[in-house]
Amino acid sequence: MERLKPRLRSLDGAARLFALVVGLVACALPLTGTLGPESALLLALTLAPWASVLAARRAHHSAGKPTGVLLVEAIAESWLLLAICLVLLGLNALRVEPCDPFAGLGFVALGPFLSLMFVSVVGVVVATLIPRRRVALAVAVALPVLEVARAAVDFLRSPAIYAFGHFFGYFPGTFYDRKVVVPDAWLSHRLLGALLALGLWALLFAARSPGSGRVDRDRLPSQRAFVAWGSVLALASTWLARDAYALHHRSSSASISEKLGLAIDTPRCRVVLPRETSAGDAQRLAEDCELRVSQLEKRLGVHERERITAYFFRSPDEKREQMGAARVYIAKPWRREVYLQQAEYPHPVLPHELAHVVARLAASGPFGVPGRLGGLVPEPTLVEGMAVALEPHARDELTVHQWAKAAQQSHLAPPLESLLGASFFGANQQLAYTLAGSFLRFVLDTKGPAAVRRVYQLGSVERGLGKPLPALEKDWRAFLETVPLPARGAALAALRFERPGVWSQVCPHLVERLEGELGA
């Protein structure tokens, strides 16, 4: 036992050092440098595997220790890791003004605080059930990782872009959506987790022998109260889990269609709308979808053989509840689905989202998007640039080329190379979309649909066109000089493009809330 203590202390030290590194990384990034949904998600994701391992390790060396003491110590150990990160974020508040401390604490309490408590209980249960130490530790690490994998599979197989997890908390979806709040579904999901954790706690009391630290079946007849209590809680959590779609813990095309209630089919589109939509408005929107797909096919030189489904929600809040995005429009090309809320006719964003789906016919890989490894690592500049390039109409009275020229004249347009990869999300969203769209529209108009399809298929402008990006960009910028621009264009560009991107902002959600209050 004495020989084990240095090894145990070494694992404790490694976990705390890891927590320190996570805290420093969180402080270094603008989006996670203060308490909020992003920092809460980061802490839960990174600390949960460590908390599970530490709990399992402690349970394997707990002979002679009462079950209640063991669980309390395991939870306290996980909370210590969280406290290290929170202290660093608190100190970072001296450098970066906190956005909304009370709301941020709510995300932390519902996120990593409860997640680490849950994973600690699970880690103890795993080690109690599995005598072999290495196998138990491997299972303890695997469970949080597998839950993240399950959330990724749900993202691919369902309309949802959000995810709830007992180990990682809540992933709200796209970070472009600056209005992130605590949804009711998260509260009910946490209730489910609490019932499950308490049930495991009760069953562990009943089955674990404090003397050996292992399961002792002979204890069960004398622990009927704990067995009954644990069974009731387990059944309650199972009953809640069965209603995952009704509680919006998960999403499906069927549940969304049932909620909206009205579907109209055309040769290329299925339009799903609120059931109270008038017959004339519904038919007009279905015909608009049909027309847009036809236009996109012709523009890109492809043929859509499968029907595209377009969901139109009543409001941003309903869309967030049903699939995760409030004020952001979403397309999932591999599912041939787009998700929007109702707007004036013709719908201003429908062509853009349909373009994502139609463009999948030019991409390689299973998800219909360009990028490295067959689109497994998407290239957002091409994904969004293609959709903007294929849009049939001007944006806010100016064409995409006029907006790009206005940004250039205002000295706001960075080199295209600086927008590639993850850097795309650090730039102003509208600016990045506009520059990428103008460039690909230029390629489409000057080199034809086949060249754009080749770029999309290979996931690279340089490989697709056989020319260095700086040289291609020089030709594009020279073309922009010939584009006529209204006198107020540069001033409009300054208003539209000066704000930094969401990933570069410290308090995007607070800014969104204050803008809403100002608008009211």
Short mmCIF file of C-alpha atoms in Angstrom, two decimals:
data_model
loop_
_atom_site.label_atom_id
_atom_site.label_comp_id
_atom_site.label_asym_id
_atom_site.label_seq_id
_atom_site.Cartn_x
_atom_site.Cartn_y
_atom_site.Cartn_z
CA MET A 1 0.00 0.00 0.00
CA GLU A 2 2.84 2.35 0.81
CA ARG A 3 4.36 1.72 -2.62
CA LEU A 4 1.09 2.76 -4.25
CA LYS A 5 0.97 6.19 -2.62
CA PRO A 6 3.63 7.85 -4.83
CA ARG A 7 1.86 6.48 -7.90
CA LEU A 8 -1.49 7.81 -6.69
CA ARG A 9 -0.02 11.19 -5.85
CA SER A 10 1.60 11.23 -9.29
CA LEU A 11 -1.81 10.72 -10.97
CA ASP A 12 -3.33 13.43 -8.78
CA GLY A 13 -0.54 15.78 -9.76
CA ALA A 14 -0.95 15.01 -13.46
CA ALA A 15 -4.69 15.72 -13.26
CA ARG A 16 -4.16 19.02 -11.47
CA LEU A 17 -1.45 20.05 -13.91
CA PHE A 18 -3.84 19.23 -16.75
CA ALA A 19 -6.55 21.36 -15.11
CA LEU A 20 -4.05 24.21 -14.82
CA VAL A 21 -3.24 23.97 -18.53
CA VAL A 22 -6.94 23.87 -19.45
CA GLY A 23 -7.58 26.96 -17.34
CA LEU A 24 -4.70 28.84 -18.97
CA VAL A 25 -5.91 27.88 -22.45
CA ALA A 26 -9.43 29.03 -21.58
CA CYS A 27 -8.07 32.38 -20.36
CA ALA A 28 -6.06 32.83 -23.56
CA LEU A 29 -9.06 32.46 -25.89
CA PRO A 30 -11.45 35.42 -26.16
CA LEU A 31 -14.59 33.28 -26.34
CA THR A 32 -13.71 31.16 -23.28
CA GLY A 33 -11.84 33.76 -21.23
CA THR A 34 -14.83 34.46 -19.02
CA LEU A 35 -17.65 32.41 -17.50
CA GLY A 36 -20.19 31.43 -20.14
CA PRO A 37 -21.52 28.53 -22.24
CA GLU A 38 -18.27 28.05 -24.17
CA SER A 39 -15.98 27.97 -21.13
CA ALA A 40 -18.44 25.68 -19.30
CA LEU A 41 -18.44 23.25 -22.24
CA LEU A 42 -14.63 23.33 -22.51
CA LEU A 43 -14.17 22.56 -18.81
CA ALA A 44 -16.71 19.72 -18.79
CA LEU A 45 -15.31 18.09 -21.92
CA THR A 46 -11.68 18.18 -20.79
CA LEU A 47 -12.05 17.46 -17.07
CA ALA A 48 -14.69 14.68 -17.17
CA PRO A 49 -12.31 11.85 -18.28
CA TRP A 50 -9.83 12.82 -15.57
CA ALA A 51 -12.54 12.97 -12.91
CA SER A 52 -13.79 9.54 -13.95
CA VAL A 53 -10.31 8.02 -13.79
CA LEU A 54 -9.53 9.58 -10.41
CA ALA A 55 -12.82 8.31 -8.99
CA ALA A 56 -12.23 4.79 -10.33
CA ARG A 57 -8.66 4.80 -9.04
CA ARG A 58 -9.82 5.90 -5.59
CA ALA A 59 -12.51 3.19 -5.52
CA HIS A 60 -9.94 0.50 -6.31
CA HIS A 61 -7.96 1.44 -3.21
CA SER A 62 -10.91 2.00 -0.87
CA ALA A 63 -10.96 -1.20 1.19
CA GLY A 64 -12.15 -0.37 4.69
CA LYS A 65 -13.69 2.96 3.63
CA PRO A 66 -17.47 3.58 3.95
CA THR A 67 -19.29 4.02 0.65
CA GLY A 68 -20.57 7.50 1.51
CA VAL A 69 -17.09 8.74 2.40
CA LEU A 70 -15.68 7.27 -0.81
CA LEU A 71 -18.26 9.01 -3.00
CA VAL A 72 -17.85 12.35 -1.23
CA GLU A 73 -14.06 12.19 -1.59
CA ALA A 74 -14.31 11.27 -5.29
CA ILE A 75 -16.67 14.16 -6.00
CA ALA A 76 -14.54 16.60 -3.99
CA GLU A 77 -11.48 15.49 -5.97
CA SER A 78 -13.23 16.28 -9.26
CA TRP A 79 -14.46 19.63 -7.99
CA LEU A 80 -10.89 20.51 -7.05
CA LEU A 81 -9.94 20.22 -10.72
CA LEU A 82 -12.82 22.52 -11.61
CA ALA A 83 -11.83 24.96 -8.87
CA ILE A 84 -8.32 25.30 -10.36
CA CYS A 85 -9.83 26.39 -13.69
CA LEU A 86 -12.38 28.69 -12.07
CA VAL A 87 -9.69 30.43 -10.01
CA LEU A 88 -7.74 31.13 -13.19
CA LEU A 89 -10.86 32.45 -14.93
CA GLY A 90 -11.55 34.59 -11.89
CA LEU A 91 -8.06 36.04 -12.01
CA ASN A 92 -8.52 36.57 -15.74
CA ALA A 93 -11.41 38.88 -14.85
CA LEU A 94 -8.77 41.38 -13.74
CA ARG A 95 -7.58 41.45 -17.35
CA VAL A 96 -10.86 40.90 -19.21
CA GLU A 97 -14.05 42.43 -17.87
CA PRO A 98 -16.60 39.68 -17.07
CA CYS A 99 -19.59 39.58 -19.42
CA ASP A 100 -22.48 38.41 -17.26
CA PRO A 101 -21.08 36.72 -14.13
CA PHE A 102 -24.40 35.42 -12.78
CA ALA A 103 -25.45 33.88 -16.10
CA GLY A 104 -21.94 32.48 -16.50
CA LEU A 105 -22.11 30.86 -13.07
CA GLY A 106 -25.41 29.28 -14.10
CA PHE A 107 -23.75 27.64 -17.11
CA VAL A 108 -20.88 26.43 -14.92
CA ALA A 109 -23.23 25.06 -12.25
CA LEU A 110 -25.40 23.19 -14.76
CA GLY A 111 -22.39 22.22 -16.87
CA PRO A 112 -19.06 21.07 -15.41
CA PHE A 113 -20.13 21.25 -11.75
CA LEU A 114 -22.92 18.68 -12.16
CA SER A 115 -21.09 16.77 -14.91
CA LEU A 116 -18.05 16.14 -12.71
CA MET A 117 -20.25 15.05 -9.83
CA PHE A 118 -22.08 12.60 -12.10
CA VAL A 119 -18.92 11.22 -13.68
CA SER A 120 -17.33 10.73 -10.24
CA VAL A 121 -20.27 8.55 -9.14
CA VAL A 122 -20.03 6.58 -12.38
CA GLY A 123 -16.27 6.14 -11.95
CA VAL A 124 -16.74 4.67 -8.48
CA VAL A 125 -19.47 2.33 -9.74
CA VAL A 126 -17.29 1.14 -12.63
CA ALA A 127 -14.33 0.36 -10.37
CA THR A 128 -16.58 -1.42 -7.86
CA LEU A 129 -18.04 -3.65 -10.57
CA ILE A 130 -14.77 -4.35 -12.44
CA PRO A 131 -12.06 -5.90 -10.23
CA ARG A 132 -9.22 -5.52 -12.75
CA ARG A 133 -7.76 -2.06 -12.22
CA ARG A 134 -6.54 -1.35 -15.76
CA VAL A 135 -9.80 -2.48 -17.33
CA ALA A 136 -11.78 -0.35 -14.90
CA LEU A 137 -9.66 2.73 -15.60
CA ALA A 138 -10.00 2.18 -19.36
CA VAL A 139 -13.78 1.93 -19.06
CA ALA A 140 -13.86 5.02 -16.85
CA VAL A 141 -12.00 7.03 -19.51
CA ALA A 142 -14.03 5.56 -22.35
CA LEU A 143 -17.49 6.45 -21.03
CA PRO A 144 -17.16 10.27 -21.35
CA VAL A 145 -15.47 9.84 -24.73
CA LEU A 146 -18.21 7.51 -25.96
CA GLU A 147 -20.88 10.00 -24.93
CA VAL A 148 -19.20 12.66 -27.08
CA ALA A 149 -19.10 10.14 -29.93
CA ARG A 150 -22.82 9.45 -29.43
CA ALA A 151 -23.51 13.19 -29.66
CA ALA A 152 -21.50 13.36 -32.91
CA VAL A 153 -23.52 10.48 -34.36
CA ASP A 154 -26.75 12.27 -33.40
CA PHE A 155 -25.48 15.38 -35.19
CA LEU A 156 -24.97 13.35 -38.36
CA ARG A 157 -28.15 11.26 -38.17
CA SER A 158 -30.69 13.84 -36.99
CA PRO A 159 -31.60 17.48 -37.63
CA ALA A 160 -30.15 18.51 -34.25
CA ILE A 161 -27.04 20.63 -34.01
CA TYR A 162 -27.27 20.78 -30.20
CA ALA A 163 -26.37 18.01 -27.77
CA PHE A 164 -27.02 17.18 -24.13
CA GLY A 165 -24.76 14.83 -22.20
CA HIS A 166 -24.47 13.70 -18.61
CA PHE A 167 -20.68 14.02 -18.83
CA PHE A 168 -20.21 17.16 -20.96
CA GLY A 169 -23.37 19.17 -20.20
CA TYR A 170 -24.77 21.18 -23.09
CA PHE A 171 -23.44 22.00 -26.55
CA PRO A 172 -25.72 24.77 -27.89
CA GLY A 173 -24.85 24.27 -31.57
CA THR A 174 -23.26 26.77 -33.92
CA PHE A 175 -21.22 29.50 -32.22
CA TYR A 176 -22.50 31.91 -34.88
CA ASP A 177 -25.73 31.98 -32.92
CA ARG A 178 -24.90 34.64 -30.36
CA LYS A 179 -28.16 34.24 -28.43
CA VAL A 180 -27.38 31.31 -26.13
CA VAL A 181 -29.58 30.77 -23.07
CA VAL A 182 -30.23 27.91 -20.65
CA PRO A 183 -33.04 25.93 -22.32
CA ASP A 184 -35.75 24.12 -20.38
CA ALA A 185 -34.59 20.91 -22.02
CA TRP A 186 -31.24 21.20 -20.23
CA LEU A 187 -32.99 21.48 -16.87
CA SER A 188 -35.05 18.35 -17.50
CA HIS A 189 -31.96 16.53 -18.78
CA ARG A 190 -30.11 17.46 -15.60
CA LEU A 191 -33.08 16.17 -13.60
CA LEU A 192 -32.76 12.86 -15.45
CA GLY A 193 -29.04 12.78 -14.61
CA ALA A 194 -29.71 13.56 -10.96
CA LEU A 195 -32.22 10.72 -10.70
CA LEU A 196 -29.77 8.33 -12.34
CA ALA A 197 -26.87 9.42 -10.10
CA LEU A 198 -28.94 9.08 -6.94
CA GLY A 199 -30.15 5.67 -8.07
CA LEU A 200 -26.57 4.52 -8.67
CA TRP A 201 -25.59 5.95 -5.29
CA ALA A 202 -28.35 4.00 -3.52
CA LEU A 203 -27.58 0.74 -5.33
CA LEU A 204 -23.88 1.18 -4.57
CA PHE A 205 -24.71 1.54 -0.86
CA ALA A 206 -26.69 -1.65 -1.05
CA ALA A 207 -24.23 -3.79 -2.99
CA ARG A 208 -20.75 -2.56 -1.99
CA SER A 209 -19.01 -4.04 1.02
CA PRO A 210 -17.05 -1.29 2.84
CA GLY A 211 -14.57 -3.87 4.10
CA SER A 212 -13.48 -5.27 0.73
CA GLY A 213 -14.56 -2.40 -1.51
CA ARG A 214 -16.22 -4.92 -3.84
CA VAL A 215 -19.76 -6.05 -4.65
CA ASP A 216 -21.15 -8.36 -1.98
CA ARG A 217 -24.46 -9.97 -2.96
CA ASP A 218 -25.01 -11.23 0.57
CA ARG A 219 -25.60 -7.61 1.66
CA LEU A 220 -28.62 -7.10 -0.58
CA PRO A 221 -31.29 -8.76 1.61
CA SER A 222 -30.35 -6.50 4.51
CA GLN A 223 -30.32 -3.38 2.34
CA ARG A 224 -33.83 -3.63 0.91
CA ALA A 225 -34.56 0.08 1.44
CA PHE A 226 -31.55 1.15 -0.61
CA VAL A 227 -32.32 -1.45 -3.30
CA ALA A 228 -35.93 -0.26 -3.55
CA TRP A 229 -34.94 3.41 -3.57
CA GLY A 230 -32.26 2.85 -6.21
CA SER A 231 -34.65 0.82 -8.37
CA VAL A 232 -37.37 3.49 -8.20
CA LEU A 233 -34.90 6.22 -9.19
CA ALA A 234 -33.51 4.08 -12.03
CA LEU A 235 -37.04 3.46 -13.33
CA ALA A 236 -37.84 7.19 -13.10
CA SER A 237 -34.73 8.11 -15.07
CA THR A 238 -35.56 5.42 -17.66
CA TRP A 239 -39.08 6.81 -17.99
CA LEU A 240 -37.71 10.31 -18.61
CA ALA A 241 -35.17 9.00 -21.11
CA ARG A 242 -37.98 7.38 -23.13
CA ASP A 243 -39.45 10.85 -23.71
CA ALA A 244 -36.19 12.29 -25.08
CA TYR A 245 -37.87 13.65 -28.22
CA ALA A 246 -40.85 15.14 -26.37
CA LEU A 247 -38.49 16.78 -23.87
CA HIS A 248 -36.25 18.01 -26.73
CA HIS A 249 -33.20 16.17 -25.43
CA ARG A 250 -32.92 14.80 -28.96
CA SER A 251 -34.42 15.67 -32.33
CA SER A 252 -35.71 13.83 -35.39
CA SER A 253 -37.27 14.67 -38.73
CA ALA A 254 -40.44 12.91 -37.64
CA SER A 255 -40.80 14.92 -34.42
CA ILE A 256 -40.23 18.20 -36.27
CA SER A 257 -42.71 17.29 -38.99
CA GLU A 258 -45.30 16.40 -36.36
CA LYS A 259 -44.73 19.71 -34.56
CA LEU A 260 -45.07 21.79 -37.73
CA GLY A 261 -47.89 19.73 -39.17
CA LEU A 262 -48.04 20.58 -42.89
CA ALA A 263 -45.99 19.14 -45.77
CA ILE A 264 -46.16 19.89 -49.51
CA ASP A 265 -44.19 17.94 -52.13
CA THR A 266 -42.89 19.11 -55.49
CA PRO A 267 -40.58 17.17 -57.84
CA ARG A 268 -37.44 18.59 -56.18
CA CYS A 269 -38.62 19.78 -52.77
CA ARG A 270 -40.59 18.80 -49.70
CA VAL A 271 -41.62 21.90 -47.77
CA VAL A 272 -42.64 21.36 -44.12
CA LEU A 273 -44.51 24.32 -42.60
CA PRO A 274 -46.71 25.25 -39.64
CA ARG A 275 -50.14 23.68 -40.05
CA GLU A 276 -51.85 27.07 -39.78
CA THR A 277 -50.13 28.36 -42.96
CA SER A 278 -52.68 29.24 -45.62
CA ALA A 279 -52.89 27.00 -48.68
CA GLY A 280 -51.84 29.84 -50.99
CA ASP A 281 -48.77 30.79 -48.94
CA ALA A 282 -47.73 27.17 -48.56
CA GLN A 283 -48.01 26.45 -52.28
CA ARG A 284 -46.14 29.64 -53.14
CA LEU A 285 -43.25 28.70 -50.84
CA ALA A 286 -43.11 25.18 -52.28
CA GLU A 287 -42.94 26.59 -55.80
CA ASP A 288 -40.23 29.02 -54.70
CA CYS A 289 -38.17 26.10 -53.38
CA GLU A 290 -38.68 24.22 -56.64
CA LEU A 291 -37.59 27.26 -58.67
CA ARG A 292 -34.48 27.87 -56.56
CA VAL A 293 -33.28 24.28 -56.84
CA SER A 294 -33.76 24.44 -60.61
CA GLN A 295 -31.77 27.68 -60.78
CA LEU A 296 -28.96 26.24 -58.66
CA GLU A 297 -28.75 23.10 -60.80
CA LYS A 298 -28.39 25.20 -63.93
CA ARG A 299 -25.87 27.56 -62.34
CA LEU A 300 -23.60 24.80 -61.05
CA GLY A 301 -24.12 22.36 -63.90
CA VAL A 302 -25.45 19.45 -61.80
CA HIS A 303 -28.69 17.49 -61.62
CA GLU A 304 -30.50 16.95 -58.31
CA ARG A 305 -32.03 13.45 -58.31
CA GLU A 306 -33.32 13.43 -54.74
CA ARG A 307 -35.93 15.59 -53.07
CA ILE A 308 -34.65 18.27 -50.66
CA THR A 309 -36.61 18.90 -47.45
CA ALA A 310 -36.97 22.49 -46.24
CA TYR A 311 -38.32 23.04 -42.72
CA PHE A 312 -39.87 26.44 -41.93
CA PHE A 313 -40.36 27.11 -38.22
CA ARG A 314 -42.74 29.63 -36.69
CA SER A 315 -40.05 31.53 -34.80
CA PRO A 316 -36.36 31.43 -33.87
CA ASP A 317 -37.28 30.11 -30.42
CA GLU A 318 -39.21 27.19 -31.90
CA LYS A 319 -36.30 26.41 -34.20
CA ARG A 320 -33.88 26.41 -31.28
CA GLU A 321 -36.16 24.10 -29.33
CA GLN A 322 -36.60 21.66 -32.21
CA MET A 323 -33.10 21.53 -33.72
CA GLY A 324 -30.80 23.91 -31.86
CA ALA A 325 -30.32 27.03 -34.00
CA ALA A 326 -32.26 30.18 -33.17
CA ARG A 327 -31.26 33.06 -35.43
CA VAL A 328 -28.90 31.06 -37.61
CA TYR A 329 -30.11 29.23 -40.72
CA ILE A 330 -28.70 25.73 -41.14
CA ALA A 331 -28.27 23.18 -43.92
CA LYS A 332 -27.18 19.56 -43.59
CA PRO A 333 -26.16 18.55 -47.13
CA TRP A 334 -25.71 14.85 -46.33
CA ARG A 335 -29.31 14.73 -45.05
CA ARG A 336 -30.61 16.90 -47.92
CA GLU A 337 -32.33 19.15 -45.35
CA VAL A 338 -32.41 22.89 -44.61
CA TYR A 339 -33.84 24.58 -41.51
CA LEU A 340 -35.22 28.12 -41.58
CA GLN A 341 -37.88 30.25 -39.94
CA GLN A 342 -40.70 31.93 -41.79
CA ALA A 343 -39.95 35.29 -43.40
CA GLU A 344 -41.26 37.55 -46.12
CA TYR A 345 -41.82 36.14 -49.62
CA PRO A 346 -39.63 35.29 -51.47
CA HIS A 347 -37.64 33.90 -48.57
CA PRO A 348 -34.34 35.83 -48.46
CA VAL A 349 -32.16 32.97 -47.16
CA LEU A 350 -33.73 29.92 -48.81
CA PRO A 351 -31.49 30.04 -51.93
CA HIS A 352 -28.34 30.20 -49.79
CA GLU A 353 -29.25 27.13 -47.72
CA LEU A 354 -30.47 25.17 -50.74
CA ALA A 355 -27.14 25.96 -52.42
CA HIS A 356 -25.33 24.04 -49.66
CA VAL A 357 -27.42 20.96 -50.42
CA VAL A 358 -27.21 21.18 -54.21
CA ALA A 359 -23.45 21.81 -54.05
CA ARG A 360 -22.97 18.45 -52.33
CA LEU A 361 -23.27 16.92 -55.80
CA ALA A 362 -19.91 18.52 -56.64
CA ALA A 363 -18.17 17.40 -53.44
CA SER A 364 -16.37 14.21 -52.61
CA GLY A 365 -16.72 12.36 -49.35
CA PRO A 366 -19.71 11.19 -47.31
CA PHE A 367 -20.96 14.57 -46.06
CA GLY A 368 -21.17 16.55 -49.28
CA VAL A 369 -18.78 19.31 -48.19
CA PRO A 370 -15.28 20.21 -49.43
CA GLY A 371 -12.16 19.91 -47.32
CA ARG A 372 -9.29 17.68 -46.34
CA LEU A 373 -9.70 13.91 -46.03
CA GLY A 374 -12.72 13.88 -48.31
CA GLY A 375 -14.52 16.60 -46.39
CA LEU A 376 -14.01 15.04 -42.96
CA VAL A 377 -12.13 18.27 -42.13
CA PRO A 378 -14.37 20.83 -43.89
CA GLU A 379 -13.03 24.00 -45.50
CA PRO A 380 -15.54 26.68 -44.40
CA THR A 381 -14.29 29.23 -46.92
CA LEU A 382 -15.40 26.97 -49.76
CA VAL A 383 -18.57 25.75 -48.01
CA GLU A 384 -19.95 29.23 -47.36
CA GLY A 385 -18.31 30.88 -50.36
CA MET A 386 -20.03 28.47 -52.74
CA ALA A 387 -23.45 29.16 -51.23
CA VAL A 388 -22.97 32.93 -51.50
CA ALA A 389 -21.61 32.63 -55.03
CA LEU A 390 -24.69 30.70 -56.17
CA GLU A 391 -27.22 33.10 -54.65
CA PRO A 392 -29.33 34.61 -57.44
CA HIS A 393 -29.95 38.05 -55.94
CA ALA A 394 -28.16 41.00 -54.36
CA ARG A 395 -27.76 41.32 -50.61
CA ASP A 396 -29.20 44.50 -49.10
CA GLU A 397 -29.25 46.39 -52.42
CA LEU A 398 -25.60 45.65 -53.28
CA THR A 399 -24.24 42.66 -55.17
CA VAL A 400 -21.67 40.41 -53.53
CA HIS A 401 -18.97 41.99 -55.74
CA GLN A 402 -20.01 45.47 -54.66
CA TRP A 403 -19.85 44.51 -51.00
CA ALA A 404 -16.40 42.96 -51.54
CA LYS A 405 -15.17 46.12 -53.30
CA ALA A 406 -16.59 48.29 -50.53
CA ALA A 407 -14.73 46.20 -47.95
CA GLN A 408 -11.56 46.54 -50.00
CA GLN A 409 -11.93 50.32 -50.24
CA SER A 410 -12.51 50.50 -46.47
CA HIS A 411 -9.28 48.52 -45.91
CA LEU A 412 -11.26 45.81 -44.11
CA ALA A 413 -10.64 42.97 -46.58
CA PRO A 414 -7.85 40.65 -45.41
CA PRO A 415 -5.98 38.31 -47.80
CA LEU A 416 -8.07 35.28 -48.72
CA GLU A 417 -5.36 33.01 -47.35
CA SER A 418 -6.02 34.40 -43.86
CA LEU A 419 -9.63 33.14 -44.07
CA LEU A 420 -8.79 29.49 -44.73
CA GLY A 421 -9.48 26.81 -42.16
CA ALA A 422 -10.50 27.72 -38.62
CA SER A 423 -9.38 31.34 -39.21
CA PHE A 424 -12.63 31.79 -41.15
CA PHE A 425 -14.55 31.81 -37.86
CA GLY A 426 -12.29 34.42 -36.29
CA ALA A 427 -13.18 37.01 -38.94
CA ASN A 428 -16.35 39.05 -39.11
CA GLN A 429 -18.94 36.53 -40.30
CA GLN A 430 -20.50 38.71 -42.98
CA LEU A 431 -17.11 39.85 -44.24
CA ALA A 432 -15.78 36.28 -44.52
CA TYR A 433 -18.93 35.10 -46.32
CA THR A 434 -18.83 38.08 -48.69
CA LEU A 435 -15.16 37.80 -49.69
CA ALA A 436 -15.31 34.04 -50.18
CA GLY A 437 -18.57 34.33 -52.14
CA SER A 438 -17.31 37.14 -54.37
CA PHE A 439 -14.13 35.24 -55.17
CA LEU A 440 -15.95 32.01 -56.08
CA ARG A 441 -18.55 33.96 -58.09
CA PHE A 442 -15.63 35.48 -60.02
CA VAL A 443 -14.21 31.99 -60.66
CA LEU A 444 -17.67 30.75 -61.71
CA ASP A 445 -18.22 33.63 -64.14
CA THR A 446 -14.72 33.60 -65.67
CA LYS A 447 -13.79 29.90 -65.67
CA GLY A 448 -17.19 28.21 -65.72
CA PRO A 449 -19.11 25.71 -63.56
CA ALA A 450 -16.68 22.85 -64.22
CA ALA A 451 -13.82 24.78 -62.62
CA VAL A 452 -15.86 25.57 -59.51
CA ARG A 453 -17.01 21.96 -59.22
CA ARG A 454 -13.36 20.82 -59.44
CA VAL A 455 -12.39 23.25 -56.64
CA TYR A 456 -15.26 21.96 -54.50
CA GLN A 457 -14.43 18.32 -55.21
CA LEU A 458 -10.72 18.67 -54.38
CA GLY A 459 -11.33 20.99 -51.43
CA SER A 460 -8.65 23.41 -52.59
CA VAL A 461 -8.67 26.45 -54.86
CA GLU A 462 -5.03 25.98 -55.84
CA ARG A 463 -5.38 22.29 -56.70
CA GLY A 464 -8.67 22.85 -58.44
CA LEU A 465 -7.45 25.70 -60.64
CA GLY A 466 -3.77 24.78 -60.89
CA LYS A 467 -2.59 28.25 -59.88
CA PRO A 468 -1.33 29.77 -56.60
CA LEU A 469 -4.01 31.47 -54.51
CA PRO A 470 -2.16 34.85 -54.36
CA ALA A 471 -2.11 35.01 -58.17
CA LEU A 472 -5.79 34.12 -58.39
CA GLU A 473 -6.60 36.67 -55.71
CA LYS A 474 -4.70 39.35 -57.64
CA ASP A 475 -6.88 38.72 -60.70
CA TRP A 476 -10.03 38.86 -58.56
CA ARG A 477 -9.07 42.11 -56.87
CA ALA A 478 -8.23 43.64 -60.26
CA PHE A 479 -11.74 42.66 -61.40
CA LEU A 480 -13.26 44.30 -58.33
CA GLU A 481 -11.68 47.60 -59.37
CA THR A 482 -13.94 47.57 -62.44
CA VAL A 483 -17.14 47.02 -60.40
CA PRO A 484 -19.27 50.19 -60.05
CA LEU A 485 -19.99 51.14 -56.43
CA PRO A 486 -22.47 53.65 -54.99
CA ALA A 487 -20.92 56.59 -53.18
CA ARG A 488 -22.06 55.35 -49.78
CA GLY A 489 -20.72 51.81 -50.34
CA ALA A 490 -17.52 52.17 -48.29
CA ALA A 491 -19.43 53.70 -45.35
CA LEU A 492 -21.97 50.86 -45.43
CA ALA A 493 -19.14 48.32 -45.48
CA ALA A 494 -17.58 49.92 -42.41
CA LEU A 495 -20.86 49.57 -40.51
CA ARG A 496 -21.39 46.00 -41.65
CA PHE A 497 -17.89 44.53 -41.42
CA GLU A 498 -16.04 46.28 -38.58
CA ARG A 499 -17.30 44.07 -35.72
CA PRO A 500 -14.91 41.17 -35.00
CA GLY A 501 -16.01 37.58 -35.52
CA VAL A 502 -17.82 35.67 -32.79
CA TRP A 503 -14.72 33.60 -31.95
CA SER A 504 -12.76 36.84 -31.50
CA GLN A 505 -15.33 38.50 -29.24
CA VAL A 506 -15.19 38.36 -25.48
CA CYS A 507 -18.91 38.78 -24.74
CA PRO A 508 -20.93 37.98 -27.88
CA HIS A 509 -23.97 36.73 -25.94
CA LEU A 510 -24.10 39.83 -23.72
CA VAL A 511 -23.80 42.05 -26.82
CA GLU A 512 -26.70 40.17 -28.40
CA ARG A 513 -28.88 40.65 -25.33
CA LEU A 514 -28.05 44.35 -25.04
CA GLU A 515 -28.78 44.86 -28.75
CA GLY A 516 -32.16 43.21 -28.25
CA GLU A 517 -32.94 45.51 -25.33
CA LEU A 518 -31.83 48.52 -27.36
CA GLY A 519 -34.01 47.45 -30.28
CA ALA A 520 -37.01 47.10 -27.96
#
